PDB file of C-alpha atoms in Angstrom:
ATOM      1  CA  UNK J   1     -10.110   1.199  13.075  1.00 83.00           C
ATOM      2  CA  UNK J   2     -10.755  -0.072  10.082  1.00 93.00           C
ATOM      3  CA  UNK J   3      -7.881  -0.775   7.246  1.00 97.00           C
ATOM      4  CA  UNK J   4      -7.946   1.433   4.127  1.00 98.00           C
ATOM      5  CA  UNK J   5      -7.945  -0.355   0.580  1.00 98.00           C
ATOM      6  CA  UNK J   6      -6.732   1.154  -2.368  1.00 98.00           C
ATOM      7  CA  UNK J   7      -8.440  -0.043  -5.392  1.00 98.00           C
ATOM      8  CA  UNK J   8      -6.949   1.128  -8.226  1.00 98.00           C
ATOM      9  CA  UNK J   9      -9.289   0.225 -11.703  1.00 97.00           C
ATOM     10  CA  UNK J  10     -12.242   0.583  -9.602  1.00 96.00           C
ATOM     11  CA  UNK J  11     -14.558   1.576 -12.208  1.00 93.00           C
ATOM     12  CA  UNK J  12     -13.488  -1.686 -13.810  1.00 93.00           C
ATOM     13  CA  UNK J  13     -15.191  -5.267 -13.588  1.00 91.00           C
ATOM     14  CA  UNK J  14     -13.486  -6.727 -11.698  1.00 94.00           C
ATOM     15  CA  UNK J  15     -12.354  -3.217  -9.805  1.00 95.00           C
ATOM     16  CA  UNK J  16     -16.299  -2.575  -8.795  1.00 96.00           C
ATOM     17  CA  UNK J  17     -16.584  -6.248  -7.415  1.00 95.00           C
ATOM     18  CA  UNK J  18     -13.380  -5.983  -5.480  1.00 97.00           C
ATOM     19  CA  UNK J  19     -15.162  -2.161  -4.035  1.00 97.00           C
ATOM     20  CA  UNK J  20     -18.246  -4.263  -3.385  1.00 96.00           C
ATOM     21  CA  UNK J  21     -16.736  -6.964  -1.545  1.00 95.00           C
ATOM     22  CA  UNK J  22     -14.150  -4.978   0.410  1.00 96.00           C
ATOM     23  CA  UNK J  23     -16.329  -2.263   1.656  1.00 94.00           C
ATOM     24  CA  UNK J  24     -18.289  -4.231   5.029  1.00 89.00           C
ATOM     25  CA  UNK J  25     -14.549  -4.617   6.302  1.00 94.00           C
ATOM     26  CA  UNK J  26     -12.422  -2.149   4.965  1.00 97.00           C
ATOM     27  CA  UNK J  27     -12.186   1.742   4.131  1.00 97.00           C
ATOM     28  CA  UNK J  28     -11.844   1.664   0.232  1.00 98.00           C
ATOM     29  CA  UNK J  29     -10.366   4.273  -1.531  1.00 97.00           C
ATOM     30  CA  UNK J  30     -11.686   4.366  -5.433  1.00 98.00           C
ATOM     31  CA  UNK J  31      -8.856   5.369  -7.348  1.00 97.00           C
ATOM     32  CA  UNK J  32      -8.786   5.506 -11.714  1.00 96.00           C
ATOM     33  CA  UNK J  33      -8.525   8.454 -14.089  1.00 94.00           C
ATOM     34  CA  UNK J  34     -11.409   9.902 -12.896  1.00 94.00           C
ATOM     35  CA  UNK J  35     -11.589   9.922  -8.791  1.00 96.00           C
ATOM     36  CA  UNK J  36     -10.034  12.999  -7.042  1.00 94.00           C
ATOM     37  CA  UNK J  37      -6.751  12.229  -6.432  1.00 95.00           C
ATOM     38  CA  UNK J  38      -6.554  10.742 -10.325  1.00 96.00           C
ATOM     39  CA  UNK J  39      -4.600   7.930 -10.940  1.00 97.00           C
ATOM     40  CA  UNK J  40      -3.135   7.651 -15.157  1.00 97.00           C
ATOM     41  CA  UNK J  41      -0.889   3.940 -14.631  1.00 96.00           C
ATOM     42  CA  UNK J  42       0.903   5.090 -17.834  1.00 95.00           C
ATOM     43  CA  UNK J  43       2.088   8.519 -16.661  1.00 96.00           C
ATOM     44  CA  UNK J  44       4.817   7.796 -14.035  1.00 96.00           C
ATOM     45  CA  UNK J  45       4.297  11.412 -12.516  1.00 97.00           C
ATOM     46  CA  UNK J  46       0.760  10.574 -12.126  1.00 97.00           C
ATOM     47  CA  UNK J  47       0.980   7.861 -10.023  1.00 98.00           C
ATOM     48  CA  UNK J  48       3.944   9.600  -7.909  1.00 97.00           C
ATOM     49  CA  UNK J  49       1.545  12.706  -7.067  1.00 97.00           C
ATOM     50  CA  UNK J  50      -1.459  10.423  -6.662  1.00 98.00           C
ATOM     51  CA  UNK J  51       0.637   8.696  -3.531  1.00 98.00           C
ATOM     52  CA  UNK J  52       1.929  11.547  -2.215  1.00 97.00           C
ATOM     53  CA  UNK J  53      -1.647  12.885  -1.879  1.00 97.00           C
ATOM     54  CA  UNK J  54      -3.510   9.985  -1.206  1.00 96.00           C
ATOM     55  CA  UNK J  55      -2.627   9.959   2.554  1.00 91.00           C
ATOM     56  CA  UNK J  56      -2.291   6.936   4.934  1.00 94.00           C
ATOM     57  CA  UNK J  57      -3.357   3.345   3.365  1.00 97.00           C
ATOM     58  CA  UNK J  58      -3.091  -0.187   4.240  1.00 98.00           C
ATOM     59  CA  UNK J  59      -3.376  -2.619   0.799  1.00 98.00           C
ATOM     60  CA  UNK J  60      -2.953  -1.444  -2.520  1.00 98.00           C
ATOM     61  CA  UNK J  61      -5.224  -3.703  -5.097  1.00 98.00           C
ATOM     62  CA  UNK J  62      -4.319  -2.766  -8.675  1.00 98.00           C
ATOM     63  CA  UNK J  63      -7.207  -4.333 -11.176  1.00 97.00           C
ATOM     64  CA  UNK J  64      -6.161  -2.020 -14.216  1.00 95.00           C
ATOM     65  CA  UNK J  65      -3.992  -2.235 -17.348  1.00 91.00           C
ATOM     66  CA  UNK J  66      -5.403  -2.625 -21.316  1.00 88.00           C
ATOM     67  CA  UNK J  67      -2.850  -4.919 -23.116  1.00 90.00           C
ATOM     68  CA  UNK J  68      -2.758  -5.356 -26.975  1.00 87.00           C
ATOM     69  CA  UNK J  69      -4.902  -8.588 -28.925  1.00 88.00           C
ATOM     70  CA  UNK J  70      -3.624  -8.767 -32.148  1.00 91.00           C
ATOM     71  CA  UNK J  71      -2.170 -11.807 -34.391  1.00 93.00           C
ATOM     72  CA  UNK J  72       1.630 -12.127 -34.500  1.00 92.00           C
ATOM     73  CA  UNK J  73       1.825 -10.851 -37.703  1.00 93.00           C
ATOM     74  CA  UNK J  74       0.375  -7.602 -37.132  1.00 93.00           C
ATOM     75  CA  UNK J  75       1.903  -7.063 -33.579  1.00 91.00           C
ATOM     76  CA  UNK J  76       4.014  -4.370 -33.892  1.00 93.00           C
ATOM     77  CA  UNK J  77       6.067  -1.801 -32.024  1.00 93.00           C
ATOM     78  CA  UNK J  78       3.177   0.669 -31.082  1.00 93.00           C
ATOM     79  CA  UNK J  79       0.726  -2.728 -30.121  1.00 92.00           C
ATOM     80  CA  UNK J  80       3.444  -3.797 -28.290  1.00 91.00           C
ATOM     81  CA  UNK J  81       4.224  -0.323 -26.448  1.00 92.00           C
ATOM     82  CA  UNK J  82       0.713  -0.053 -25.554  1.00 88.00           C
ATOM     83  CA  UNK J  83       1.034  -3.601 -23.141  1.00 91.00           C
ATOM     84  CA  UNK J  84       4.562  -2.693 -21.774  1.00 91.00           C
ATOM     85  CA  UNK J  85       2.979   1.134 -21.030  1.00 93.00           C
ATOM     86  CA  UNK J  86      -0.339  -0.206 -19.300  1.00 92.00           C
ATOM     87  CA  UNK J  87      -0.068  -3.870 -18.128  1.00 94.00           C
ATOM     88  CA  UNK J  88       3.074  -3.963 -17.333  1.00 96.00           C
ATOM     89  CA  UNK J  89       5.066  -1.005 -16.725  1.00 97.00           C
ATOM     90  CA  UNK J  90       1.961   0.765 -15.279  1.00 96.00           C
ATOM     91  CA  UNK J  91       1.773  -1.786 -12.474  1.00 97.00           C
ATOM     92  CA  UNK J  92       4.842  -2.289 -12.478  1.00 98.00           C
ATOM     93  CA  UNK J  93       5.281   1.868 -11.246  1.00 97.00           C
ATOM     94  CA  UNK J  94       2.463   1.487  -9.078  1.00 98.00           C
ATOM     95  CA  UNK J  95       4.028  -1.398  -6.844  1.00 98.00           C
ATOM     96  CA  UNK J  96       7.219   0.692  -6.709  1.00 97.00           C
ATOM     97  CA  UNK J  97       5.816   4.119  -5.316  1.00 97.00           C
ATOM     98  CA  UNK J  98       3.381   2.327  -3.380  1.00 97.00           C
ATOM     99  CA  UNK J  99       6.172   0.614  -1.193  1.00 96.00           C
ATOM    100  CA  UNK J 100       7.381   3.721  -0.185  1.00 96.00           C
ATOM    101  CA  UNK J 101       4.526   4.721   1.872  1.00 96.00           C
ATOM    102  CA  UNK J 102       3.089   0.841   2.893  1.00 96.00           C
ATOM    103  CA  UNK J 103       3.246   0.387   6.567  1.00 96.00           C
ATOM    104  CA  UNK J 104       4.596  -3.177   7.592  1.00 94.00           C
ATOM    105  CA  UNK J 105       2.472  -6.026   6.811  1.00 92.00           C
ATOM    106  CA  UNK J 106       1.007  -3.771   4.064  1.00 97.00           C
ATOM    107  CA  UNK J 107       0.345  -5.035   1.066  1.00 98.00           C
ATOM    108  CA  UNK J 108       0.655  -4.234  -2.663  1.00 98.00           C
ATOM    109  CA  UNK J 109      -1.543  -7.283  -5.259  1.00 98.00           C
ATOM    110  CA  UNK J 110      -1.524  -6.487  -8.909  1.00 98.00           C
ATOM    111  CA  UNK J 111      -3.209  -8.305 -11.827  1.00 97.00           C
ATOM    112  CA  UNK J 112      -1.203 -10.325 -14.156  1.00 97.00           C
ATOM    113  CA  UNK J 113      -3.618 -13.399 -16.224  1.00 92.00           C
ATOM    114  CA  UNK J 114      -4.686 -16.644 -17.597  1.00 90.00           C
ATOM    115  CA  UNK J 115      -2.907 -15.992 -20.711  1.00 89.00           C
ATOM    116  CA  UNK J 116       0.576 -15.637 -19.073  1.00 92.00           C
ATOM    117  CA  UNK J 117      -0.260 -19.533 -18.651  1.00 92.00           C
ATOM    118  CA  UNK J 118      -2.244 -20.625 -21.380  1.00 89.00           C
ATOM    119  CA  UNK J 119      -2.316 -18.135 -24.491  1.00 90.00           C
ATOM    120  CA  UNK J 120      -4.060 -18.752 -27.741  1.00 87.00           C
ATOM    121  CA  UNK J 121      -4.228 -17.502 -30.563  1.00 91.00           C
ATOM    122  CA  UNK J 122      -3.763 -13.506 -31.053  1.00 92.00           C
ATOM    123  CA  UNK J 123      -2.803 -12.760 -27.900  1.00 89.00           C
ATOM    124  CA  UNK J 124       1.186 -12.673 -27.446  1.00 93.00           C
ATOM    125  CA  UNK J 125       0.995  -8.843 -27.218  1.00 91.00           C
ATOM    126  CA  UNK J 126      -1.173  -9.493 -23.521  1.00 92.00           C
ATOM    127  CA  UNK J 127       0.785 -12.961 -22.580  1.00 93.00           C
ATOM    128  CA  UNK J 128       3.838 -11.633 -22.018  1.00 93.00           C
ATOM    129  CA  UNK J 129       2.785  -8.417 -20.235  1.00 95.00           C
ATOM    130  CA  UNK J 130       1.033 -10.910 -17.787  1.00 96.00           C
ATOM    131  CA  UNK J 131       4.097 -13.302 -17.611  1.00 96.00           C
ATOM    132  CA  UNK J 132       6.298 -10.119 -16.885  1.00 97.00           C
ATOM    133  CA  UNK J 133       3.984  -9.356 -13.781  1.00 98.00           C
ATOM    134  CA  UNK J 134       4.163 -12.668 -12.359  1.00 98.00           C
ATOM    135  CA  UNK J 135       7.929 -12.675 -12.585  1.00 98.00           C
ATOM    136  CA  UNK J 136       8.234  -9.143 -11.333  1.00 98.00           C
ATOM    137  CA  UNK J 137       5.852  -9.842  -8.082  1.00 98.00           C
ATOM    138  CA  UNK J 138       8.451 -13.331  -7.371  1.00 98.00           C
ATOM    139  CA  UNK J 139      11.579 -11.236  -7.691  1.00 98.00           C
ATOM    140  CA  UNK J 140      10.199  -8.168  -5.571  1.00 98.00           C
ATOM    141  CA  UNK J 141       8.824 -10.257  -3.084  1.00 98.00           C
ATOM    142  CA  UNK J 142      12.430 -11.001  -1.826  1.00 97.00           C
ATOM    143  CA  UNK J 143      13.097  -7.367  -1.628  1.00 97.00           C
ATOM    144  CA  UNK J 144      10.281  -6.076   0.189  1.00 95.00           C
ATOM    145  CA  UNK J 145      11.170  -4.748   4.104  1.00 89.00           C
ATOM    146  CA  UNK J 146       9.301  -4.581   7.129  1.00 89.00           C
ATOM    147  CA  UNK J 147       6.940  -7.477   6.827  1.00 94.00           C
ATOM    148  CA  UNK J 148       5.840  -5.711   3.077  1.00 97.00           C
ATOM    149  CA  UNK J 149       4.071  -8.098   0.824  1.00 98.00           C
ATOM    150  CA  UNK J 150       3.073  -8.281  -3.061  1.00 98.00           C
ATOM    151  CA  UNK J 151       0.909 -10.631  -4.935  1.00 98.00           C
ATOM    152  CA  UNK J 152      -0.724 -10.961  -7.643  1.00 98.00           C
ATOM    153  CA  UNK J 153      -4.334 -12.305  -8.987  1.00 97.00           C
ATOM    154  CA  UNK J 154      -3.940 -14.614 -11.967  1.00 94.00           C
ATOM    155  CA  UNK J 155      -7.799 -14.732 -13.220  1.00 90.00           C
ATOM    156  CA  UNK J 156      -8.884 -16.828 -15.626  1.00 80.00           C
ATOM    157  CA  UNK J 157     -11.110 -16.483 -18.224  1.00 75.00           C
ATOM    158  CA  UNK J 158     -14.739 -14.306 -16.308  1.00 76.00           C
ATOM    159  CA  UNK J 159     -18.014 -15.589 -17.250  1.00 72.00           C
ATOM    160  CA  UNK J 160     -19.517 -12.239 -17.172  1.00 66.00           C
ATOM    161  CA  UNK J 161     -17.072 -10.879 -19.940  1.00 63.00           C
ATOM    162  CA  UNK J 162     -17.290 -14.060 -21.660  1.00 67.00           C
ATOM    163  CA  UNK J 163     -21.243 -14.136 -21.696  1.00 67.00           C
ATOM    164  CA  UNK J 164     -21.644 -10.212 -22.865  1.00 67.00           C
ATOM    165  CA  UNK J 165     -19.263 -11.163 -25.602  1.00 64.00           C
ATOM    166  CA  UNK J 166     -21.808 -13.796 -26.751  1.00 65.00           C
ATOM    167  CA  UNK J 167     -19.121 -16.820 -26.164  1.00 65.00           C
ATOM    168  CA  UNK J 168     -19.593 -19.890 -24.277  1.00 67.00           C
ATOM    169  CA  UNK J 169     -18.735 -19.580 -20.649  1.00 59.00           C
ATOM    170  CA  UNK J 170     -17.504 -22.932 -19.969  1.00 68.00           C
ATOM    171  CA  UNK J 171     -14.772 -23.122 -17.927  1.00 76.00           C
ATOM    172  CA  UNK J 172     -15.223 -19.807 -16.962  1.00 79.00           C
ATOM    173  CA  UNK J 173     -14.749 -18.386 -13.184  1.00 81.00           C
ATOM    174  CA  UNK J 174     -17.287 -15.672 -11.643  1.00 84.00           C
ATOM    175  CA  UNK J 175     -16.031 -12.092 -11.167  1.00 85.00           C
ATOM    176  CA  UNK J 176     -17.281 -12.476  -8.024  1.00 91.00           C
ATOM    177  CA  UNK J 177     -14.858 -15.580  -7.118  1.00 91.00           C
ATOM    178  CA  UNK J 178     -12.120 -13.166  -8.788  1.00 91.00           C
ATOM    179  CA  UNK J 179     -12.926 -10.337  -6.343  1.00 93.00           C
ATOM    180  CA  UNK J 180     -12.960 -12.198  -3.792  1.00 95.00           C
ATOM    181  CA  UNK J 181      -9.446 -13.543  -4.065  1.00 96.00           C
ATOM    182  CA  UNK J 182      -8.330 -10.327  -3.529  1.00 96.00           C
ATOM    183  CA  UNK J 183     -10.079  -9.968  -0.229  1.00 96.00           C
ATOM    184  CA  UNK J 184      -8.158 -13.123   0.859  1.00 96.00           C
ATOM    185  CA  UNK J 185      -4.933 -12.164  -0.596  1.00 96.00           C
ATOM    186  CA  UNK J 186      -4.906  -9.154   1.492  1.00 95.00           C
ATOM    187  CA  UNK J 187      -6.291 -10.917   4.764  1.00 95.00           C
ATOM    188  CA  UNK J 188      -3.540 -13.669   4.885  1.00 93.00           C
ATOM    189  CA  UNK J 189       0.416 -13.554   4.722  1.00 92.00           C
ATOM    190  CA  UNK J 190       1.482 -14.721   1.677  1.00 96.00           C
ATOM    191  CA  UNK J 191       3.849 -12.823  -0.702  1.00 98.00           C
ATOM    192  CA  UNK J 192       5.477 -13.330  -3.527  1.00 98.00           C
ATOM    193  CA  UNK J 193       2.372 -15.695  -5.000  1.00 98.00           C
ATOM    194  CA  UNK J 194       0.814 -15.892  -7.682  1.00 97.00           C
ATOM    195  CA  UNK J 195      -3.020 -16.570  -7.439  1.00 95.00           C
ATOM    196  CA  UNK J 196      -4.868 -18.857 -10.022  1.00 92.00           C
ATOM    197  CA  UNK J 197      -8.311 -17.954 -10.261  1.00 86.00           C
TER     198      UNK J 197
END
């Protein structure tokens, strides 16, 4: 029988592609604000009740979480609230109800970012949610029982996002490629990694 994906942000980008590209292999269950069970990342209830209703699942992808972009100057407590609440604490809560009902092997891979690596300018308030994922996923990693795993996707900068924004999409990686590395993420057995994209 199949394995059963949760994708959690699958209305999303790079959510949708990860549906798309999961679906000939694996039973996908859609999960965001919206599906039936709802998922809200910044509501720890929410995500408790979503789990205990979800039912049996293999993989957990999560592909949501808004961060703040504002210059240093203007990045204050509510701007910064908003990351911790959504990027970070919101997957963050995920990965820890989710272990409770993986099955061994099972795996959890979350979504940290380019800019935990390489920020620029205005974008502090997002960098250091992503760098607090990364760090999280290498610490829980050596926690994890019964052959559990976490992971997490690192993408860079998508030319699809970059293009609609009218920028130059140089350097720039498909959303496609991104999806993908989930796919392979779940399929091997790594944990504790972070993955580049």
């Amino acid at each position: 029988m199949p394995q059963r994906v949760i994708v959690i942000g699958a209305s999303g980008l790079i959510g949708s592609h990860v549906v798309q590209a999961a679906c000939p292999k694996f039973i996908v269950i859609e999960a965001s604000r919206h599906t039936s069970p709802a998922i809200d990342m910044t509501d720890p209830a929410s995500v408790s009740t979503f789990f205990k209703r979800i039912g049996a699942f293999d993989h957990v992808v999560v592909t949501a979480g808004d961060a703040s972009f504002a210059p240093l100057t203007e990045l204050d407590e509510d701007k910064l609230m908003y990351s911790v609440r959504s990027k970070m604490l919101g997957q963050i809560h995920i990965a820890l109800e989710a272990r409770n009902y993986l099955p061994p092997r099972g795996s959890i891979t979350l979504t940290s970012g380019i800019l935990a690596r390489h920020p620029i300018t205005g974008t502090a308030g997002a960098a250091f949610a992503s760098g607090a994922i990364n760090s999280f996923v290498y610490a829980a990693a050596l926690e994890l029982g019964k052959g559990q795993r976490i992971n997490a996707v690192s993408p860079g900068w998508i030319q699809e996002t970059m293009e609609k924004m009218g920028m130059q999409a140089e350097n720039t990686v498909s959303v496609k490629d991104v999806a993908q590395s989930y796919l392979d993420i779940i399929e091997c057995d790594i944990t504790g990694q972070i993955i580049d994209i």
